mmCIF file of C-alpha atoms in Angstrom:
data_model
loop_
_atom_site.group_PDB
_atom_site.id
_atom_site.type_symbol
_atom_site.label_atom_id
_atom_site.label_comp_id
_atom_site.label_asym_id
_atom_site.label_seq_id
_atom_site.Cartn_x
_atom_site.Cartn_y
_atom_site.Cartn_z
ATOM 1 C CA MET A 1266 -15.345 -47.451 12.073
ATOM 2 C CA ASP A 1267 -12.644 -44.823 12.453
ATOM 3 C CA LYS A 1268 -9.307 -46.047 11.082
ATOM 4 C CA ASN A 1269 -7.354 -43.047 12.386
ATOM 5 C CA ARG A 1270 -8.346 -43.509 16.024
ATOM 6 C CA ASN A 1271 -5.111 -45.242 17.057
ATOM 7 C CA LYS A 1272 -2.747 -42.881 15.222
ATOM 8 C CA VAL A 1273 -0.709 -40.463 17.306
ATOM 9 C CA ASN A 1274 -0.735 -36.849 16.216
ATOM 10 C CA MET A 1275 2.943 -35.967 15.858
ATOM 11 C CA ASN A 1276 2.390 -32.207 15.636
ATOM 12 C CA ASP A 1277 0.691 -31.257 18.876
ATOM 13 C CA GLY A 1278 1.762 -27.588 18.715
ATOM 14 C CA ASP A 1279 4.899 -27.856 20.833
ATOM 15 C CA ASP A 1280 7.287 -27.794 17.894
ATOM 16 C CA LYS A 1281 5.913 -24.683 16.198
ATOM 17 C CA VAL A 1282 8.494 -22.074 15.350
ATOM 18 C CA ARG A 1283 7.724 -18.668 16.734
ATOM 19 C CA ARG A 1284 8.654 -15.917 14.336
ATOM 20 C CA THR A 1285 9.083 -12.451 15.678
ATOM 21 C CA ARG A 1286 8.247 -9.554 13.428
ATOM 22 C CA ARG A 1287 10.373 -6.501 13.394
ATOM 23 C CA PRO A 1288 8.382 -3.352 13.964
ATOM 24 C CA ALA A 1289 7.747 -1.559 10.705
ATOM 25 C CA LYS A 1290 9.782 1.524 10.010
ATOM 26 C CA LYS A 1291 7.731 4.614 10.693
ATOM 27 C CA ARG A 1292 7.085 6.315 7.373
ATOM 28 C CA VAL A 1293 6.630 10.036 7.246
ATOM 29 C CA CYS A 1294 4.295 11.712 4.779
ATOM 30 C CA GLU A 1295 6.315 13.235 1.941
ATOM 31 C CA TYR A 1296 3.972 16.203 1.639
ATOM 32 C CA CYS A 1297 3.987 16.961 5.374
ATOM 33 C CA GLN A 1298 7.750 16.551 5.603
ATOM 34 C CA GLY A 1299 8.414 18.804 2.598
ATOM 35 C CA HIS A 1300 5.830 21.417 3.727
ATOM 36 C CA ILE A 1301 4.009 21.113 0.396
ATOM 37 C CA ASP A 1302 0.606 22.727 0.801
ATOM 38 C CA ARG A 1303 -1.194 21.481 -2.292
ATOM 39 C CA VAL A 1304 -1.131 18.312 -4.345
ATOM 40 C CA ASP A 1305 -1.008 19.413 -7.970
ATOM 41 C CA TYR A 1306 -2.627 17.174 -10.568
ATOM 42 C CA LYS A 1307 -0.298 18.627 -13.235
ATOM 43 C CA ASP A 1308 2.776 17.204 -11.488
ATOM 44 C CA ALA A 1309 2.547 13.827 -13.222
ATOM 45 C CA GLU A 1310 6.081 12.727 -12.315
ATOM 46 C CA ARG A 1311 5.367 12.946 -8.605
ATOM 47 C CA LEU A 1312 1.955 11.292 -8.953
ATOM 48 C CA LYS A 1313 3.459 8.334 -10.845
ATOM 49 C CA LYS A 1314 5.136 7.248 -7.605
ATOM 50 C CA TYR A 1315 1.720 6.608 -6.080
ATOM 51 C CA THR A 1316 0.447 4.331 -8.845
ATOM 52 C CA ALA A 1317 1.326 0.703 -9.459
ATOM 53 C CA GLU A 1318 2.677 -0.592 -12.766
ATOM 54 C CA ASN A 1319 -0.793 -1.586 -13.861
ATOM 55 C CA GLY A 1320 -2.154 1.906 -13.154
ATOM 56 C CA LYS A 1321 -3.861 1.270 -9.820
ATOM 57 C CA ILE A 1322 -3.589 3.829 -7.040
ATOM 58 C CA LEU A 1323 -1.458 2.457 -4.209
ATOM 59 C CA PRO A 1324 -2.998 2.251 -0.714
ATOM 60 C CA ARG A 1325 -1.923 4.404 2.185
ATOM 61 C CA ARG A 1326 0.009 1.633 3.877
ATOM 62 C CA ALA A 1327 2.197 1.358 0.758
ATOM 63 C CA THR A 1328 2.670 5.057 0.043
ATOM 64 C CA GLY A 1329 3.291 6.215 3.603
ATOM 65 C CA LEU A 1330 1.150 9.317 3.189
ATOM 66 C CA CYS A 1331 -1.079 10.720 5.898
ATOM 67 C CA ALA A 1332 -4.841 10.339 5.436
ATOM 68 C CA GLU A 1333 -5.382 13.928 4.307
ATOM 69 C CA HIS A 1334 -2.689 13.836 1.643
ATOM 70 C CA GLN A 1335 -3.661 10.340 0.484
ATOM 71 C CA ARG A 1336 -7.140 11.664 -0.287
ATOM 72 C CA ASP A 1337 -5.642 14.635 -2.125
ATOM 73 C CA VAL A 1338 -3.277 12.413 -4.118
ATOM 74 C CA THR A 1339 -6.137 10.111 -5.091
ATOM 75 C CA THR A 1340 -8.180 13.059 -6.362
ATOM 76 C CA ALA A 1341 -5.169 14.486 -8.199
ATOM 77 C CA ILE A 1342 -4.441 11.143 -9.903
ATOM 78 C CA LYS A 1343 -8.043 10.890 -11.054
ATOM 79 C CA ARG A 1344 -7.916 14.435 -12.447
ATOM 80 C CA ALA A 1345 -4.604 13.761 -14.171
ATOM 81 C CA ARG A 1346 -6.082 10.661 -15.801
ATOM 82 C CA ILE A 1347 -9.005 12.656 -17.178
ATOM 83 C CA MET A 1348 -6.591 15.291 -18.541
ATOM 84 C CA ALA A 1349 -4.550 12.454 -20.130
ATOM 85 C CA LEU A 1350 -1.444 13.237 -18.048
ATOM 86 C CA LEU A 1351 -1.517 9.748 -16.503
ATOM 87 C CA PRO A 1352 -2.779 6.525 -18.082
ATOM 88 C CA PHE A 1353 -5.833 4.727 -16.772
ATOM 89 C CA ARG A 1354 -3.997 1.445 -17.310
ATOM 90 C CA GLY A 1355 -0.342 0.552 -17.090
ATOM 91 C CA GLU A 1356 1.930 1.230 -20.000
#
């Protein structure tokens, strides 16, 4: 038979701690804010900010770029990798 039938569940949900999240700070696209028209694949120093240490391209929620510029940055990073301006893997 069931041995746990007579046990009382001590955590019935009343003692849960409610954590409130602060709203995230609104990030503004660096390219839109600086009125930069084109994303240049030859600007390796700027593109390094959008890659992780292991060489992966960071997602939009981490970079704070708008969708249009995130696509352009992704293409520019891929072109810079082919031209050997950026590594495919982390250093």
